[in-house]
PDB file of C-alpha atoms in Angstrom:
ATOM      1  CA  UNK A   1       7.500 -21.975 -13.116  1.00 88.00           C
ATOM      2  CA  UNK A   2      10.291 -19.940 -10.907  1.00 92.00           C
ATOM      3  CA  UNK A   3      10.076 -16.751  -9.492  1.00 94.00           C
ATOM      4  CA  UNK A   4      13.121 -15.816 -11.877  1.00 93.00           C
ATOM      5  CA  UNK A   5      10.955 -16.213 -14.760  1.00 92.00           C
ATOM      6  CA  UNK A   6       7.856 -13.432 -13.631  1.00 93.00           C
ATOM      7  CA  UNK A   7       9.919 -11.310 -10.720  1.00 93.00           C
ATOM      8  CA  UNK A   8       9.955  -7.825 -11.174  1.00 89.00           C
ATOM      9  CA  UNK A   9      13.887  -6.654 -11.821  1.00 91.00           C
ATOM     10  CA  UNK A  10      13.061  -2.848 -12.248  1.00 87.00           C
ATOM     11  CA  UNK A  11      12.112  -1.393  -8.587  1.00 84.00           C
ATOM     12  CA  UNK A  12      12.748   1.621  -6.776  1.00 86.00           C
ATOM     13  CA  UNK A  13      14.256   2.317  -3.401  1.00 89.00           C
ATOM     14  CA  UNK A  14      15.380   4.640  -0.677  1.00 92.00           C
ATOM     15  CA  UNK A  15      18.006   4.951   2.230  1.00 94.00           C
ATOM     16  CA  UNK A  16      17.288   4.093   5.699  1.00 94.00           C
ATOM     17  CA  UNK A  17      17.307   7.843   6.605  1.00 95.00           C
ATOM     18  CA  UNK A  18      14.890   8.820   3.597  1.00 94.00           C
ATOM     19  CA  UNK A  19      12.384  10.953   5.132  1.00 95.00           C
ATOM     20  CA  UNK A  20       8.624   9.141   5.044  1.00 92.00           C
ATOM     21  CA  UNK A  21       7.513  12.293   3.271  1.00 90.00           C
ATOM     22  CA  UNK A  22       9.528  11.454   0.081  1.00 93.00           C
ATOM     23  CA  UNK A  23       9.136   7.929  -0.150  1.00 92.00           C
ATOM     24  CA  UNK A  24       5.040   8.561  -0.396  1.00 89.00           C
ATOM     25  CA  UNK A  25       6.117  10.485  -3.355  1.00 91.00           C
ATOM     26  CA  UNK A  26       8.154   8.232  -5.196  1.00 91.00           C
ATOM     27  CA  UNK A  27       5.617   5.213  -3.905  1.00 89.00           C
ATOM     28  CA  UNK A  28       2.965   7.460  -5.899  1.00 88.00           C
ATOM     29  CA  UNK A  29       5.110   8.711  -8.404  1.00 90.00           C
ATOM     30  CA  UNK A  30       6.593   4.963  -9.585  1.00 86.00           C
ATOM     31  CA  UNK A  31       2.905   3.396  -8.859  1.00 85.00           C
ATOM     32  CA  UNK A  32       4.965   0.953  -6.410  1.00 84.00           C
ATOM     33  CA  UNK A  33       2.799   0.076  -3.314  1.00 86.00           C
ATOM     34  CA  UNK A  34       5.977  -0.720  -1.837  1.00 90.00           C
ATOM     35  CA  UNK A  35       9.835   0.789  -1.587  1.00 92.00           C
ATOM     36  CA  UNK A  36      12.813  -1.323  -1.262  1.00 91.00           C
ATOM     37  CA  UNK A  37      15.079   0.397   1.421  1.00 93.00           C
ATOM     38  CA  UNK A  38      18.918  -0.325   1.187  1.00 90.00           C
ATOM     39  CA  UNK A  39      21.914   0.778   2.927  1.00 87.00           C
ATOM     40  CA  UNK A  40      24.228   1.676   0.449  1.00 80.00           C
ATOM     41  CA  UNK A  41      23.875   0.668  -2.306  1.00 69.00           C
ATOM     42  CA  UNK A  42      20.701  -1.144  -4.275  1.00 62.00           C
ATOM     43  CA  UNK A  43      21.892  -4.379  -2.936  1.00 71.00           C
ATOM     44  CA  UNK A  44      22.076  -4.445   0.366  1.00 83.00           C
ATOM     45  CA  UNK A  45      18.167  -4.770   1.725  1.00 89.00           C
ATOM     46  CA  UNK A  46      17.892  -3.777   5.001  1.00 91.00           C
ATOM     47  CA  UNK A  47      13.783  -3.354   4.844  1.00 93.00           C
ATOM     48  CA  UNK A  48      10.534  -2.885   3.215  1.00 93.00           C
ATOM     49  CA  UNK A  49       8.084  -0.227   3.797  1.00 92.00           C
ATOM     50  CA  UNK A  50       4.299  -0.012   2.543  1.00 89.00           C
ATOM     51  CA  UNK A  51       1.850   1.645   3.005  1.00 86.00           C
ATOM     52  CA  UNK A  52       0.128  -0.032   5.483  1.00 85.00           C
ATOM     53  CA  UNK A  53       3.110   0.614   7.773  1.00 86.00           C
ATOM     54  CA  UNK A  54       2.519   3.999   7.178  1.00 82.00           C
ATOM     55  CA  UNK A  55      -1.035   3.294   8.171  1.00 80.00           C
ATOM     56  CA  UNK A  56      -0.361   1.539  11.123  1.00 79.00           C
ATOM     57  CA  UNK A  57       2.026   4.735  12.159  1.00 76.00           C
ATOM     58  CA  UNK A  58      -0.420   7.343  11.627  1.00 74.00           C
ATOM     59  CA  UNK A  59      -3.649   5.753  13.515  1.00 70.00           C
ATOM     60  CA  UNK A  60      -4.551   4.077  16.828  1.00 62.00           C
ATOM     61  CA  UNK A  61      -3.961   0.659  17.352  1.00 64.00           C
ATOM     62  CA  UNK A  62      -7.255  -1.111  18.267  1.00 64.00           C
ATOM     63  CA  UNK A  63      -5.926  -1.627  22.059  1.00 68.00           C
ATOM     64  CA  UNK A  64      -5.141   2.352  21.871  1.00 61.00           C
ATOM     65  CA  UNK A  65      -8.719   3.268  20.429  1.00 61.00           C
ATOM     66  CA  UNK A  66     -10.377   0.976  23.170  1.00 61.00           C
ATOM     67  CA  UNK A  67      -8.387   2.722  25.891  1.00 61.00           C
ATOM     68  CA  UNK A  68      -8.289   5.845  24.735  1.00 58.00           C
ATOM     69  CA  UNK A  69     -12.044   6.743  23.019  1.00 55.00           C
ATOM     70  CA  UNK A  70     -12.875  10.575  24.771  1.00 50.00           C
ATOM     71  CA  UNK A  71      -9.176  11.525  24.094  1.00 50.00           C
ATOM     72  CA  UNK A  72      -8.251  12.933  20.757  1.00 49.00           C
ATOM     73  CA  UNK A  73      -7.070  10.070  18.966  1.00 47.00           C
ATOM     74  CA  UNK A  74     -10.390   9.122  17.975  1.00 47.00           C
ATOM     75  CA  UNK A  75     -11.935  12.556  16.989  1.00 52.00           C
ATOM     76  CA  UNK A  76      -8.803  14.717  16.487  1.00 55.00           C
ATOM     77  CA  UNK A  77      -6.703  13.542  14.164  1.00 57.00           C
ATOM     78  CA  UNK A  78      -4.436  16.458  13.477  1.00 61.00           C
ATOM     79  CA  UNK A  79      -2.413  17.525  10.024  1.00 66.00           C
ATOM     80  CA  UNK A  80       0.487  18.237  12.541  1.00 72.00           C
ATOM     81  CA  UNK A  81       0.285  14.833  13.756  1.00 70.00           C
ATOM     82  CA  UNK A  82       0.773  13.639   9.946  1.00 73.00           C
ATOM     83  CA  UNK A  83       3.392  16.140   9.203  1.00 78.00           C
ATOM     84  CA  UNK A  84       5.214  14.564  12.269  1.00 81.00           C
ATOM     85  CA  UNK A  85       4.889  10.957  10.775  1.00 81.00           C
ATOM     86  CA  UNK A  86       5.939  12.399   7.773  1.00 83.00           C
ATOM     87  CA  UNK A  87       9.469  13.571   8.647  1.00 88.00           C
ATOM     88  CA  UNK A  88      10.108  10.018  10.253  1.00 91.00           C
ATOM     89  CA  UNK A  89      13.162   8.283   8.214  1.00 94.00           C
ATOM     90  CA  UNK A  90      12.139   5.331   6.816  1.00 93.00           C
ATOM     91  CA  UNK A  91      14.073   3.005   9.460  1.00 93.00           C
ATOM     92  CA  UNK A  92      11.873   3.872  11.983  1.00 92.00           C
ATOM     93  CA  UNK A  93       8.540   2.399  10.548  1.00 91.00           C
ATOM     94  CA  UNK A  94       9.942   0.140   7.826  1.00 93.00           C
ATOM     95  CA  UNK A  95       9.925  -3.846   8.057  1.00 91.00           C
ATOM     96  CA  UNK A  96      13.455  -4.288   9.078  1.00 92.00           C
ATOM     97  CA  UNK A  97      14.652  -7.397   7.543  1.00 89.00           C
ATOM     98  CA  UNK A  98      12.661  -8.615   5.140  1.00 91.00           C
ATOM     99  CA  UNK A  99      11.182 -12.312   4.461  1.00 93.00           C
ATOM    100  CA  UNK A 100      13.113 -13.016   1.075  1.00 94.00           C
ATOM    101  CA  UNK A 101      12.838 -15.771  -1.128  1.00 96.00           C
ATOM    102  CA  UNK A 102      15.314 -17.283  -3.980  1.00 96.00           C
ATOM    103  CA  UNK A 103      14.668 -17.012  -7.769  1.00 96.00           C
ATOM    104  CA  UNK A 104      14.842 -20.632  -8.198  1.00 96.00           C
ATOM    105  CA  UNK A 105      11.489 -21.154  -5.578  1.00 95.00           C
ATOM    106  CA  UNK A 106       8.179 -22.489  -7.341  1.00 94.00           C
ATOM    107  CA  UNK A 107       5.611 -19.380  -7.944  1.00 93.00           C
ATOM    108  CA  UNK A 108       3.154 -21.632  -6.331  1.00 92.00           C
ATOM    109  CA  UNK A 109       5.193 -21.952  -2.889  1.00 94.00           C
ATOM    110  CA  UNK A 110       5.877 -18.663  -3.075  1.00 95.00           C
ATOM    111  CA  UNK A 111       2.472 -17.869  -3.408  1.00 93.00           C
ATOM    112  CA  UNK A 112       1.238 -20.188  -0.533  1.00 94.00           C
ATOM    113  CA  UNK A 113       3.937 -18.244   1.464  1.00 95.00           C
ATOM    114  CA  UNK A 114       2.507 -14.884   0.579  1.00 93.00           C
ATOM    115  CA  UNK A 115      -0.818 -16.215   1.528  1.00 93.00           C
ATOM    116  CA  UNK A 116       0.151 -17.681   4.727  1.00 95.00           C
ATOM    117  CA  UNK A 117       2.161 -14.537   5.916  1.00 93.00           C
ATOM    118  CA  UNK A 118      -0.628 -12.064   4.184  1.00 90.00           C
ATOM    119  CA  UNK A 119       2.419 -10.428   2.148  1.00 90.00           C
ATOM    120  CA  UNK A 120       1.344  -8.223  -1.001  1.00 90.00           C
ATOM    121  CA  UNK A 121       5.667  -7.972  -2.020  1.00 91.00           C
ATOM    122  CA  UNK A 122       8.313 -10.351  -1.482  1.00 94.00           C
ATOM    123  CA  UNK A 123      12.050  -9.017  -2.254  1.00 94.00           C
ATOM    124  CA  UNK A 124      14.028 -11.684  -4.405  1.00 95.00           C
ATOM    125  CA  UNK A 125      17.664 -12.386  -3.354  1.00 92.00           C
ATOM    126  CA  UNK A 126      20.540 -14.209  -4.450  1.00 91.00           C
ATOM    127  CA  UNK A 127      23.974 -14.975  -2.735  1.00 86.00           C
ATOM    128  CA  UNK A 128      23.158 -11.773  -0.303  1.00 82.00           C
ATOM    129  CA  UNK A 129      21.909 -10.094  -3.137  1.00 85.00           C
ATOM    130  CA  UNK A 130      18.543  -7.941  -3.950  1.00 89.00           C
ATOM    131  CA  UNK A 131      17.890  -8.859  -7.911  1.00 92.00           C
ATOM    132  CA  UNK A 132      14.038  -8.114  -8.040  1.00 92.00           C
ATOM    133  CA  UNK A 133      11.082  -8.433  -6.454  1.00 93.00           C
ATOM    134  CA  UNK A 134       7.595 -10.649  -6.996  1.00 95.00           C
ATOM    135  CA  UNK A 135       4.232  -9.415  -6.143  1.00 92.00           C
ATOM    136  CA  UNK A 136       1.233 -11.224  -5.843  1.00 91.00           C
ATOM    137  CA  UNK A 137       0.108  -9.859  -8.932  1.00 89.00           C
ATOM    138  CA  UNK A 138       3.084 -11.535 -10.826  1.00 91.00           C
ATOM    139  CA  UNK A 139       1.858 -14.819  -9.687  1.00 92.00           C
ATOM    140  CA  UNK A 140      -1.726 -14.382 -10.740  1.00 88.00           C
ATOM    141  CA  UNK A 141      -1.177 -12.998 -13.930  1.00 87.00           C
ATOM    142  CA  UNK A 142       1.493 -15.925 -14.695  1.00 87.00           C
ATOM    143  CA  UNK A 143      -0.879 -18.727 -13.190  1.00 84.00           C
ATOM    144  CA  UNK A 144      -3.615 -17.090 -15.792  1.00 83.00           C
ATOM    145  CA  UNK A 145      -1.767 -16.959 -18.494  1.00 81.00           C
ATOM    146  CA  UNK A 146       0.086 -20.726 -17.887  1.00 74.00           C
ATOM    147  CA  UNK A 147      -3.279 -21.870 -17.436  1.00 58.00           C
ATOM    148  CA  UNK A 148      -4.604 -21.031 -20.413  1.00 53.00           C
ATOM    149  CA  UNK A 149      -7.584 -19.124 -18.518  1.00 53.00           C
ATOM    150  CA  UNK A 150      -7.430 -15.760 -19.805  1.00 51.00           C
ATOM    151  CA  UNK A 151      -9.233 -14.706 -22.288  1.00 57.00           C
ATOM    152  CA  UNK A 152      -9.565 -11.713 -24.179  1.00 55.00           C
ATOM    153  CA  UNK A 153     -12.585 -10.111 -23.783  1.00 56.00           C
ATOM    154  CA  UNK A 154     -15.009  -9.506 -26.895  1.00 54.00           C
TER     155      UNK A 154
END
């Protein structure tokens, strides 16, 4: 089976200068746990954010908590210190260019290559163009279903 066959060719993104603020929203509002960010126009990917780079931009890294315990970044998280993350276009903490894969690759080595690189989202492109994207949960739902494993539950 291809990645063609279970990608995911309905996705939302942002701009580059799309404040961090408003893509949480529309993360939360499409139930996405990931936004495609182009420059232009929806096919030109110039990155990926998630929340886990959100994450990592909002709290200590474990070498800054270890050097760093009696200050405030272990105790005093602030709201101000959130509202400044917030305002942050999406450029500045995104993944800047993207692993991408090709419709055409096997689910299972795309899989392996999700596993390997601990991705949740890989974008899908074709002649320098973004035409979907496959999750991990595409895979495993497709793998169930080819496999004849699922069941209904009584």
């Amino acid at each position: 089976m291809q990645v063609s066959e279970i990608m995911n060719r309905r996705f939302h993104f942002v701009q580059p200068d799309t404040p961090i603020r408003e893509v949480q929203y529309l993360m939360l509002r499409s139930r996405q746990g990931y936004m495609i960010v182009v420059n232009g126009d929806e096919e030109n990917l110039v990155g990926i954010l998630t929340p886990s780079d959100i994450f990592r931009r909002l709290l200590p890294s474990q070498e800054e908590f270890m050097q760093k315990q009696e200050r405030r970044l272990v105790d005093g998280f602030s709201i101000e210190d959130y509202r400044r993350v917030s305002e942050l276009p999406a450029r500045e903490i995104m993944t800047k260019n993207p692993l991408t894969i090709r419709p055409q690759m096997s689910i299972i080595r795309a899989g392996a290559l999700m596993n390997a690189r601990r991705f949740k989202h890989l974008p899908v492109v074709e002649n320098n163009r973004l035409i979907g994207v496959l999750h991990q949960s595409d895979i495993h739902v497709a793998l169930l279903l080819g496999l004849g494993t699922f069941e209904k539950p009584v």
